[in-house]
Short mmCIF file of C-alpha atoms and ligand atoms in Angstrom, two decimals:
data_model
loop_
_atom_site.label_atom_id
_atom_site.label_comp_id
_atom_site.label_asym_id
_atom_site.label_seq_id
_atom_site.Cartn_x
_atom_site.Cartn_y
_atom_site.Cartn_z
CA MET R 87 0.00 0.00 0.00
CA LYS R 88 1.37 3.39 -0.96
CA LYS R 89 2.42 5.36 2.11
CA VAL R 90 1.45 8.99 2.30
CA PRO R 91 4.10 11.53 3.29
CA ILE R 92 2.55 13.98 5.73
CA GLU R 93 3.66 16.92 7.81
CA PHE R 94 1.96 18.13 10.95
CA LYS R 95 2.62 19.82 14.24
CA LEU R 96 2.39 17.49 17.21
CA ASN R 97 2.27 19.20 20.60
CA GLY R 98 4.06 22.21 19.19
CA VAL R 99 6.77 20.28 17.36
CA LYS R 100 6.90 19.94 13.56
CA ARG R 101 6.91 16.33 12.45
CA ARG R 102 7.16 14.47 9.17
CA PHE R 103 5.86 10.97 8.81
CA GLU R 104 5.13 8.34 6.18
CA ALA R 105 1.61 7.30 7.09
CA ALA R 106 -0.05 4.08 6.03
CA PRO R 107 -3.41 5.04 4.49
CA ASN R 108 -5.32 2.56 6.61
CA ASP R 109 -3.76 3.63 9.91
CA THR R 110 -6.06 5.74 12.02
CA LEU R 111 -4.73 8.89 13.67
CA LEU R 112 -5.05 6.98 16.93
CA GLU R 113 -2.88 4.12 15.69
CA MET R 114 -0.30 6.54 14.34
CA LEU R 115 -0.11 8.45 17.62
CA ARG R 116 -0.04 5.45 19.93
CA ASP R 117 1.76 2.75 17.97
CA ARG R 118 4.11 4.68 15.75
CA LEU R 119 4.81 7.91 17.62
CA GLY R 120 4.58 6.75 21.24
CA ILE R 121 1.89 9.23 22.29
CA LYS R 122 -0.06 7.12 24.76
CA SER R 123 -2.57 9.50 26.35
CA PRO R 124 -5.32 8.91 23.78
CA LYS R 125 -6.69 5.49 24.62
CA THR R 126 -8.29 2.84 22.48
CA GLY R 127 -11.76 2.12 23.85
CA CYS R 128 -14.61 1.28 21.49
CA ASP R 129 -12.52 2.17 18.40
CA ARG R 130 -15.71 3.21 16.62
CA GLY R 131 -16.55 6.71 17.74
CA ASP R 132 -18.80 6.03 20.71
CA CYS R 133 -16.71 6.43 23.84
CA GLY R 134 -14.45 9.45 23.38
CA THR R 135 -11.41 8.03 25.15
CA CYS R 136 -9.28 8.49 21.99
CA THR R 137 -10.01 12.23 21.91
CA VAL R 138 -7.29 14.60 20.68
CA LEU R 139 -7.40 18.22 19.55
CA LEU R 140 -7.03 18.61 15.80
CA ASP R 141 -6.65 22.25 14.84
CA GLY R 142 -8.09 23.16 18.21
CA ARG R 143 -11.18 20.94 17.92
CA THR R 144 -11.76 17.66 19.69
CA VAL R 145 -11.94 14.75 17.30
CA ARG R 146 -12.15 11.01 17.74
CA ALA R 147 -8.70 9.87 16.69
CA CYS R 148 -10.13 6.41 15.99
CA LEU R 149 -12.29 7.92 13.23
CA VAL R 150 -9.60 10.00 11.49
CA LEU R 151 -7.22 8.50 8.93
CA ALA R 152 -3.60 9.22 9.66
CA PRO R 153 -3.05 10.94 6.28
CA GLU R 154 -5.86 13.38 7.12
CA ALA R 155 -3.56 14.94 9.71
CA ASP R 156 -1.43 16.44 6.95
CA GLY R 157 -1.04 20.16 7.53
CA CYS R 158 -2.85 20.01 10.87
CA GLU R 159 -1.95 20.85 14.40
CA ILE R 160 -2.43 18.00 16.87
CA GLU R 161 -2.54 18.57 20.59
CA THR R 162 -2.78 15.76 23.13
CA LEU R 163 -2.93 15.61 26.89
CA GLU R 164 0.88 15.28 26.98
CA ASN R 165 1.12 18.92 25.92
CA ILE R 166 -1.55 20.29 28.19
CA SER R 167 -0.03 18.46 31.15
CA LYS R 168 3.39 20.03 30.83
CA LYS R 169 1.99 22.70 33.08
CA PRO R 170 -1.29 21.48 34.60
CA SER R 171 -4.14 23.83 33.78
CA PRO R 172 -6.53 25.26 36.38
CA LEU R 173 -9.01 22.70 35.02
CA GLN R 174 -6.66 19.82 35.74
CA LYS R 175 -5.99 21.15 39.22
CA GLU R 176 -9.72 21.09 39.92
CA PHE R 177 -9.92 17.53 38.69
CA SER R 178 -7.10 16.38 40.93
CA LYS R 179 -8.34 18.38 43.93
CA ARG R 180 -11.69 16.58 43.75
CA ASN R 181 -10.40 13.17 42.79
CA SER R 182 -12.68 13.49 39.78
CA PHE R 183 -11.43 10.27 38.22
CA GLN R 184 -11.07 6.74 39.51
CA CYS R 185 -9.47 4.37 37.00
CA GLY R 186 -8.60 7.36 34.82
CA PHE R 187 -9.15 5.68 31.46
CA CYS R 188 -11.61 8.34 30.34
CA ALA R 189 -9.56 11.22 31.76
CA PRO R 190 -7.46 12.25 28.74
CA GLY R 191 -10.58 12.52 26.62
CA VAL R 192 -12.58 14.35 29.26
CA VAL R 193 -9.78 16.83 29.93
CA LEU R 194 -9.49 17.64 26.23
CA SER R 195 -13.26 17.97 25.73
CA ALA R 196 -13.47 20.27 28.72
CA THR R 197 -10.44 22.22 27.49
CA GLU R 198 -12.13 22.79 24.13
CA LEU R 199 -15.29 23.91 25.91
CA LEU R 200 -13.54 26.37 28.23
CA ARG R 201 -11.55 27.86 25.34
CA LYS R 202 -14.82 28.57 23.51
CA HIS R 203 -17.02 29.54 26.48
CA LYS R 204 -15.45 31.12 29.48
CA LYS R 205 -18.58 30.62 31.58
CA PRO R 206 -20.49 27.59 30.35
CA THR R 207 -23.84 26.64 31.85
CA ARG R 208 -24.30 23.21 33.39
CA PRO R 209 -26.21 21.86 30.34
CA GLU R 210 -23.40 23.18 28.14
CA ILE R 211 -20.87 21.32 30.26
CA GLN R 212 -22.96 18.14 30.12
CA GLU R 213 -23.31 18.42 26.37
CA ALA R 214 -19.56 19.03 25.91
CA ILE R 215 -18.67 15.80 27.67
CA ALA R 216 -21.68 13.76 26.56
CA GLY R 217 -19.47 11.91 24.13
CA ASN R 218 -16.96 10.93 26.81
CA LEU R 219 -18.11 7.82 28.58
CA CYS R 220 -16.94 7.23 32.13
CA ARG R 221 -17.71 3.88 33.74
CA CYS R 222 -16.47 4.79 37.22
CA THR R 223 -17.49 8.16 38.55
CA GLY R 224 -21.12 8.84 37.66
CA TYR R 225 -19.88 12.12 36.15
CA SER R 226 -20.79 14.42 39.07
CA PRO R 227 -17.21 15.07 40.26
CA ILE R 228 -16.18 15.67 36.66
CA ILE R 229 -18.94 18.20 36.00
CA GLU R 230 -18.30 19.95 39.31
CA ALA R 231 -14.60 20.31 38.53
CA ILE R 232 -15.31 21.84 35.12
CA GLU R 233 -17.79 24.22 36.71
CA ALA R 234 -15.26 25.22 39.40
CA ALA R 235 -12.52 25.76 36.83
CA SER R 236 -14.81 27.99 34.78
CA LYS R 237 -15.37 30.21 37.78
CA LYS R 238 -11.64 30.80 38.21
CA MET W 249 -10.66 -2.74 15.33
CA PRO W 250 -8.06 -2.00 12.66
CA ILE W 251 -8.95 -1.23 9.09
CA THR W 252 -7.80 -4.31 7.20
CA CYS W 253 -8.63 -3.37 3.64
CA GLU W 254 -5.91 -1.76 1.57
CA PHE W 255 -6.57 1.40 -0.37
CA GLU W 256 -4.96 4.45 -1.84
CA TYR W 257 -5.55 7.74 0.00
CA LEU W 258 -6.12 10.54 -2.47
CA LYS W 259 -6.71 14.20 -1.75
CA PRO W 260 -7.60 16.10 -4.90
CA LYS W 261 -7.10 19.84 -4.95
CA THR W 262 -9.65 20.67 -7.61
CA LEU W 263 -13.17 19.57 -8.48
CA PRO W 264 -12.25 18.23 -11.94
CA GLU W 265 -9.44 16.22 -10.38
CA ALA W 266 -11.86 14.78 -7.79
CA LEU W 267 -14.44 13.88 -10.45
CA GLY W 268 -11.71 12.23 -12.55
CA LEU W 269 -10.73 10.04 -9.59
CA LEU W 270 -14.33 9.09 -8.89
CA ALA W 271 -14.89 8.28 -12.56
CA ARG W 272 -11.76 6.15 -12.66
CA HIS W 273 -12.48 4.12 -9.52
CA GLY W 274 -16.27 4.03 -9.90
CA ARG W 275 -17.92 1.90 -7.26
CA LYS W 276 -14.51 1.07 -5.73
CA ALA W 277 -14.08 4.69 -4.67
CA ALA W 278 -15.19 5.99 -1.30
CA VAL W 279 -15.67 9.71 -0.74
CA LEU W 280 -14.23 10.87 2.59
CA ALA W 281 -15.52 14.03 4.24
CA GLY W 282 -15.91 13.70 8.04
CA GLY W 283 -15.29 9.95 7.90
CA THR W 284 -17.32 9.26 11.04
CA ASP W 285 -19.45 6.66 9.23
CA LEU W 286 -17.00 5.62 6.53
CA LEU W 287 -14.25 4.61 8.95
CA VAL W 288 -16.63 2.57 11.07
CA TRP W 289 -17.87 0.79 7.96
CA MET W 290 -14.33 0.11 6.75
CA LYS W 291 -13.41 -1.28 10.16
CA GLU W 292 -16.42 -3.58 10.04
CA GLY W 293 -15.60 -4.68 6.51
CA LEU W 294 -18.84 -3.22 5.14
CA ARG W 295 -16.88 -0.94 2.80
CA GLU W 296 -13.68 -2.04 1.11
CA PRO W 297 -12.70 0.75 -1.25
CA GLU W 298 -9.61 0.66 -3.41
CA ALA W 299 -9.42 4.46 -3.31
CA VAL W 300 -10.45 6.84 -0.56
CA VAL W 301 -10.99 10.29 -1.98
CA ASP W 302 -10.71 12.99 0.68
CA VAL W 303 -12.78 15.97 -0.52
CA LYS W 304 -11.93 18.33 2.30
CA GLY W 305 -9.39 20.12 0.09
CA LEU W 306 -12.07 21.35 -2.38
CA LYS W 307 -12.90 24.95 -1.68
CA GLU W 308 -16.26 24.69 -3.50
CA LEU W 309 -17.39 22.27 -0.83
CA ARG W 310 -16.56 24.43 2.18
CA LYS W 311 -19.03 27.26 1.57
CA LEU W 312 -21.80 28.08 4.00
CA GLU W 313 -23.59 31.14 2.64
CA MET W 314 -26.77 32.72 1.35
CA LYS W 315 -27.29 32.43 -2.40
CA GLY W 316 -30.31 34.46 -3.37
CA SER W 317 -33.12 33.38 -1.07
CA ALA W 318 -31.54 30.02 -0.22
CA LEU W 319 -28.88 28.89 2.18
CA HIS W 320 -26.13 26.87 0.59
CA VAL W 321 -24.43 24.29 2.78
CA GLY W 322 -21.28 22.92 1.14
CA ALA W 323 -20.66 19.19 1.36
CA ALA W 324 -17.63 19.63 3.59
CA VAL W 325 -19.45 21.84 6.15
CA THR W 326 -19.51 20.14 9.55
CA PHE W 327 -22.40 20.01 11.99
CA THR W 328 -20.34 22.15 14.35
CA GLN W 329 -20.11 24.84 11.66
CA LEU W 330 -23.87 24.71 11.25
CA LEU W 331 -24.31 25.10 14.99
CA GLU W 332 -21.92 28.04 15.16
CA SER W 333 -23.61 29.83 12.27
CA LYS W 334 -25.97 32.65 13.26
CA LEU W 335 -27.47 32.43 9.79
CA VAL W 336 -28.52 28.80 10.32
CA ARG W 337 -29.85 29.47 13.79
CA GLU W 338 -31.96 32.43 12.69
CA LYS W 339 -33.09 31.41 9.22
CA LEU W 340 -33.28 27.63 9.52
CA PRO W 341 -33.85 26.83 13.18
CA LEU W 342 -34.92 23.24 12.45
CA LEU W 343 -31.61 22.51 10.78
CA TRP W 344 -29.84 24.03 13.79
CA GLU W 345 -31.78 21.92 16.23
CA CYS W 346 -31.19 18.75 14.19
CA ALA W 347 -27.45 19.49 14.02
CA ARG W 348 -27.36 19.89 17.74
CA THR W 349 -28.56 16.37 18.41
CA VAL W 350 -26.08 14.62 16.15
CA ALA W 351 -23.86 12.29 18.21
CA SER W 352 -21.34 14.20 20.33
CA CYS W 353 -19.21 17.30 20.03
CA GLY W 354 -16.14 15.31 18.92
CA VAL W 355 -18.18 13.71 16.13
CA ARG W 356 -19.93 16.93 15.11
CA ASN W 357 -16.54 18.56 14.71
CA ARG W 358 -15.87 16.20 11.78
CA ALA W 359 -19.20 14.88 10.55
CA THR W 360 -20.94 16.74 7.71
CA LEU W 361 -24.59 17.16 6.77
CA ALA W 362 -23.86 15.92 3.24
CA GLY W 363 -22.15 12.83 4.67
CA ASN W 364 -25.15 12.22 6.88
CA LEU W 365 -27.40 12.33 3.81
CA CYS W 366 -25.06 10.03 1.84
CA SER W 367 -24.89 7.48 4.67
CA ALA W 368 -28.69 7.55 4.67
CA VAL W 369 -29.17 5.37 7.71
CA PRO W 370 -32.88 5.43 8.67
CA SER W 371 -32.16 7.27 11.94
CA LEU W 372 -30.27 10.17 10.35
CA ASP W 373 -30.86 13.44 12.17
CA GLY W 374 -30.24 15.44 9.01
CA GLY W 375 -33.23 13.78 7.31
CA PRO W 376 -36.16 15.65 8.90
CA ALA W 377 -34.47 19.02 8.31
CA VAL W 378 -33.81 18.52 4.59
CA LEU W 379 -37.30 17.13 4.05
CA ALA W 380 -39.16 19.78 5.99
CA TYR W 381 -37.27 22.61 4.24
CA ASP W 382 -37.72 20.97 0.80
CA ALA W 383 -33.95 21.11 0.40
CA VAL W 384 -32.18 20.14 -2.79
CA VAL W 385 -29.04 18.01 -3.00
CA LEU W 386 -26.56 19.35 -5.58
CA VAL W 387 -24.75 16.58 -7.34
CA GLN W 388 -21.99 16.63 -9.91
CA GLY W 389 -20.79 13.79 -12.12
CA ALA W 390 -18.50 13.58 -15.13
CA LYS W 391 -21.44 14.52 -17.37
CA GLY W 392 -22.51 17.58 -15.47
CA ARG W 393 -24.61 18.79 -12.59
CA ARG W 394 -28.00 17.70 -11.43
CA GLU W 395 -30.25 18.52 -8.57
CA VAL W 396 -32.14 15.97 -6.50
CA SER W 397 -34.94 17.05 -4.21
CA ALA W 398 -34.74 15.70 -0.67
CA ALA W 399 -37.97 13.83 -1.27
CA ASP W 400 -36.30 11.85 -4.08
CA TRP W 401 -32.96 11.49 -2.39
CA PHE W 402 -33.62 8.62 0.00
CA VAL W 403 -34.14 5.37 -1.85
CA GLY W 404 -33.80 2.85 0.95
CA PRO W 405 -31.76 2.18 4.10
CA LYS W 406 -28.22 3.35 3.26
CA ARG W 407 -29.32 3.90 -0.35
CA THR W 408 -29.62 7.22 -2.09
CA ALA W 409 -30.16 8.63 -5.57
CA LEU W 410 -26.41 9.24 -5.92
CA LYS W 411 -24.83 7.30 -8.78
CA ASP W 412 -21.32 5.86 -9.02
CA GLY W 413 -18.84 8.53 -9.98
CA GLU W 414 -21.01 11.37 -8.68
CA LEU W 415 -20.09 13.76 -5.93
CA VAL W 416 -22.38 15.76 -3.66
CA LEU W 417 -21.35 19.41 -3.83
CA GLY W 418 -23.74 20.68 -1.21
CA VAL W 419 -27.31 21.13 -0.08
CA ARG W 420 -29.51 24.09 -0.93
CA PHE W 421 -32.16 25.14 1.58
CA PRO W 422 -34.73 27.53 0.12
CA LEU W 423 -35.87 29.76 2.96
CA PRO W 424 -39.61 29.39 3.66
CA LYS W 425 -41.45 32.40 2.27
CA ARG W 426 -43.32 32.87 5.49
CA ARG W 427 -42.09 33.40 8.96
CA HIS W 428 -41.74 30.07 10.69
CA ALA W 429 -40.74 28.33 13.89
CA SER W 430 -39.58 24.79 14.41
CA CYS W 431 -38.95 21.97 16.77
CA TYR W 432 -36.82 18.86 16.49
CA LEU W 433 -37.52 16.05 18.90
CA LYS W 434 -35.22 13.12 19.20
CA LEU W 435 -36.05 10.17 21.34
CA GLY W 436 -32.98 8.25 22.49
CA ARG W 437 -32.34 5.64 25.11
CA TYR W 438 -30.65 8.26 27.26
CA ARG W 439 -29.71 11.90 26.93
CA GLY W 440 -26.41 12.56 25.28
CA GLU W 441 -25.13 10.80 22.23
CA ASP W 442 -27.33 8.10 20.82
CA LEU W 443 -29.03 7.28 17.55
CA ALA W 444 -32.71 8.23 17.40
CA GLN W 445 -35.38 5.71 18.30
CA VAL W 446 -37.77 8.20 16.80
CA GLY W 447 -36.92 11.61 15.33
CA LEU W 448 -39.47 14.24 14.36
CA GLY W 449 -38.93 17.64 12.80
CA VAL W 450 -41.82 20.12 12.86
CA LEU W 451 -42.19 23.45 11.11
CA ALA W 452 -45.05 25.81 11.92
CA LEU W 453 -45.51 28.56 9.35
CA ALA W 454 -47.24 31.89 9.75
CA ASP W 455 -50.10 30.93 7.37
CA ASP W 456 -51.13 28.08 9.67
CA SER W 457 -49.49 25.47 7.49
CA TYR W 458 -47.22 22.84 8.98
CA ARG W 459 -44.53 20.49 7.84
CA LEU W 460 -43.62 17.31 9.67
CA ALA W 461 -40.88 14.83 8.87
CA PHE W 462 -39.94 11.63 10.69
CA CYS W 463 -36.78 9.61 10.87
CA ALA W 464 -35.99 6.20 12.39
CA VAL W 465 -39.55 4.93 11.98
CA GLY W 466 -39.37 3.69 8.43
CA PRO W 467 -36.78 2.56 5.87
CA VAL W 468 -36.23 6.17 4.86
CA PRO W 469 -37.04 9.48 6.56
CA ALA W 470 -40.31 10.86 5.25
CA ARG W 471 -42.77 13.74 5.42
CA ALA W 472 -46.09 13.10 7.14
CA LYS W 473 -48.34 14.41 4.37
CA ARG W 474 -51.68 13.24 5.78
CA ILE W 475 -51.00 14.96 9.05
CA GLU W 476 -49.87 18.10 7.25
CA ALA W 477 -53.13 18.12 5.23
CA ALA W 478 -55.27 17.70 8.33
CA LEU W 479 -53.49 20.58 10.06
CA LYS W 480 -53.49 23.02 7.17
CA GLY W 481 -55.24 26.27 7.89
CA HIS W 482 -55.86 25.49 11.54
CA LYS W 483 -54.45 26.62 14.82
CA VAL W 484 -53.05 23.84 16.99
CA THR W 485 -55.76 22.83 19.50
CA ASP W 486 -56.17 19.77 21.67
CA GLU W 487 -59.03 18.43 19.53
CA LEU W 488 -56.96 18.77 16.39
CA LEU W 489 -54.01 17.12 18.06
CA TRP W 490 -56.11 14.10 19.03
CA LYS W 491 -57.29 13.85 15.46
CA VAL W 492 -53.83 13.97 13.92
CA GLN W 493 -52.42 11.56 16.46
CA GLU W 494 -54.80 9.00 15.01
CA LEU W 495 -53.07 9.47 11.67
CA VAL W 496 -49.58 8.71 12.95
CA ALA W 497 -49.92 4.96 12.44
CA GLN W 498 -50.61 5.54 8.73
CA GLU W 499 -47.57 7.75 8.31
CA ILE W 500 -44.84 5.55 9.77
CA SER W 501 -43.77 1.92 9.65
CA PRO W 502 -41.56 1.37 12.69
CA ILE W 503 -39.76 -1.90 13.30
CA THR W 504 -38.47 -3.59 16.42
CA ASP W 505 -34.71 -3.53 16.72
CA ILE W 506 -31.97 -3.32 19.34
CA ARG W 507 -32.94 0.22 20.24
CA SER W 508 -36.66 -0.24 20.83
CA SER W 509 -39.84 -2.08 19.95
CA LYS W 510 -42.17 -0.99 17.18
CA GLU W 511 -45.00 -0.49 19.66
CA TYR W 512 -42.93 1.88 21.76
CA ARG W 513 -41.85 3.75 18.68
CA LEU W 514 -45.44 4.19 17.51
CA HIS W 515 -46.62 5.28 20.92
CA MET W 516 -43.82 7.82 21.33
CA ALA W 517 -44.25 9.11 17.79
CA LYS W 518 -47.77 10.19 18.79
CA VAL W 519 -46.52 11.85 21.94
CA MET W 520 -43.87 13.61 19.92
CA VAL W 521 -46.35 14.88 17.35
CA GLU W 522 -48.33 16.52 20.12
CA ARG W 523 -45.35 18.04 21.91
CA GLY W 524 -43.56 19.03 18.73
CA LEU W 525 -46.55 20.83 17.27
CA LYS W 526 -47.29 22.60 20.56
CA ALA W 527 -43.68 23.72 20.93
CA ALA W 528 -43.34 24.89 17.32
CA ALA W 529 -46.68 26.77 17.46
CA ALA W 530 -45.72 28.37 20.76
CA ARG W 531 -42.36 29.43 19.39
CA LEU W 532 -44.06 30.95 16.36
CA ALA W 533 -46.13 33.02 18.76
CA GLY W 534 -42.93 34.18 20.46
CA GLU W 535 -43.43 31.94 23.45
CA GLY W 536 -42.56 28.35 24.20
CA PRO W 537 -39.32 26.68 25.16
CA ALA W 538 -36.01 28.20 24.06
CA LEU W 539 -34.40 26.70 20.99
CA GLY W 540 -32.45 23.60 21.97
CA GLU W 541 -34.29 23.05 25.25
CA GLU W 542 -35.25 19.48 26.13
CA ILE W 543 -38.87 18.88 25.30
CA LEU W 544 -39.12 15.13 25.72
S1 FES M 91 -11.95 4.74 20.94
FE1 FES M 91 -12.47 6.39 19.67
S2 FES M 91 -14.42 6.94 20.41
FE2 FES M 91 -14.00 5.11 21.50
S1 FES M 92 -12.61 7.22 35.81
FE1 FES M 92 -12.78 5.19 35.07
S2 FES M 92 -13.76 5.50 33.19
FE2 FES M 92 -13.80 7.45 34.03
#
């Protein structure tokens, strides 16, 4: 299969890569480039645990082909965590996560929300993370942390 | 689940180039816009293209603008772009409300209305909006352009009027001549992302005419013409609502599947007709629930 030469920015660093057309962005990040924060959950768009920011928007990395990243800017939790954001501090203060499998996706979805809306309403927060399934927490401590961070 | 089929990834820069690729690969080509259905189908082995043609580089497909008295939605316009457009919210509130219920934010950031129409699954949220607004799908093939009305677009589950080698350029929404208000109701198993068990789009127009379109309760989304005829020229009253609820069973043909039984679908479709009409009529009168508010 003909590989596709692509160029993109990953967490602020310019990268070049020869992508297999049938690799997903998730497979490229995790298996070829060692970026492990996006997780493989359902691998079909339902759970949100593979979420990354593509040109500032959350996408499901399991539903993007690696070559589609050409010319894009990719941001993952690795970058955001270099200096924990006020949002992340609220999460850790409240023990918002248990197993943590959903956390990278939730943090990125909430990051996208707070960049767009400084003061989101509760329904807006719920809608923003509706595509991030969490099997441990029941969501309340997650929603409360996002609300608290938005008040900062 | 990895994608096991092997294909060439192609990203044409111009429309003629894209059409050339589609003509060359014919039925073995898959058009990629948002990819949120296509990738799932490739993972499941339901689609095994030899060429995946990414059309996001075509500038003709990215337009979201008024053309005369119609709103043009390019084929690469995402649901998020529709939601963020003031034009859509003000001029075509039903489209806005439908867009809002599609999957989740991370999917809406990629998925397109045109892709939704091309996937043509019976539960598609884009269906009621294009039908109620009498939208037109703009299609181009090697031999030229043609226009397909929304009513003729859906041929069967996952089947549309699009022919091999053709590309959807966009969707044209003629603005209703009269002032109107709308309501989209989507019944899911839970709030948040899910496919519709029943979807219903309602338009109430200032001349007391109404348009209703269902999805997920038949092989294709469809207008409820008998109900529309019974409502025409009347204000929405309880007596009238009882009468049109009796017509619901003639308008839809729900089936039992993993998401619900046909009896439940039929029952809820009646409930939704009542609430949808009341909400749309109230909004037309400047009252009623705010756009996007939960009604079910
Ligand atoms: S792994 Fe991508 S949405 Fe579940
Ligand atoms: S903390 Fe375990 S899935 Fe969310």
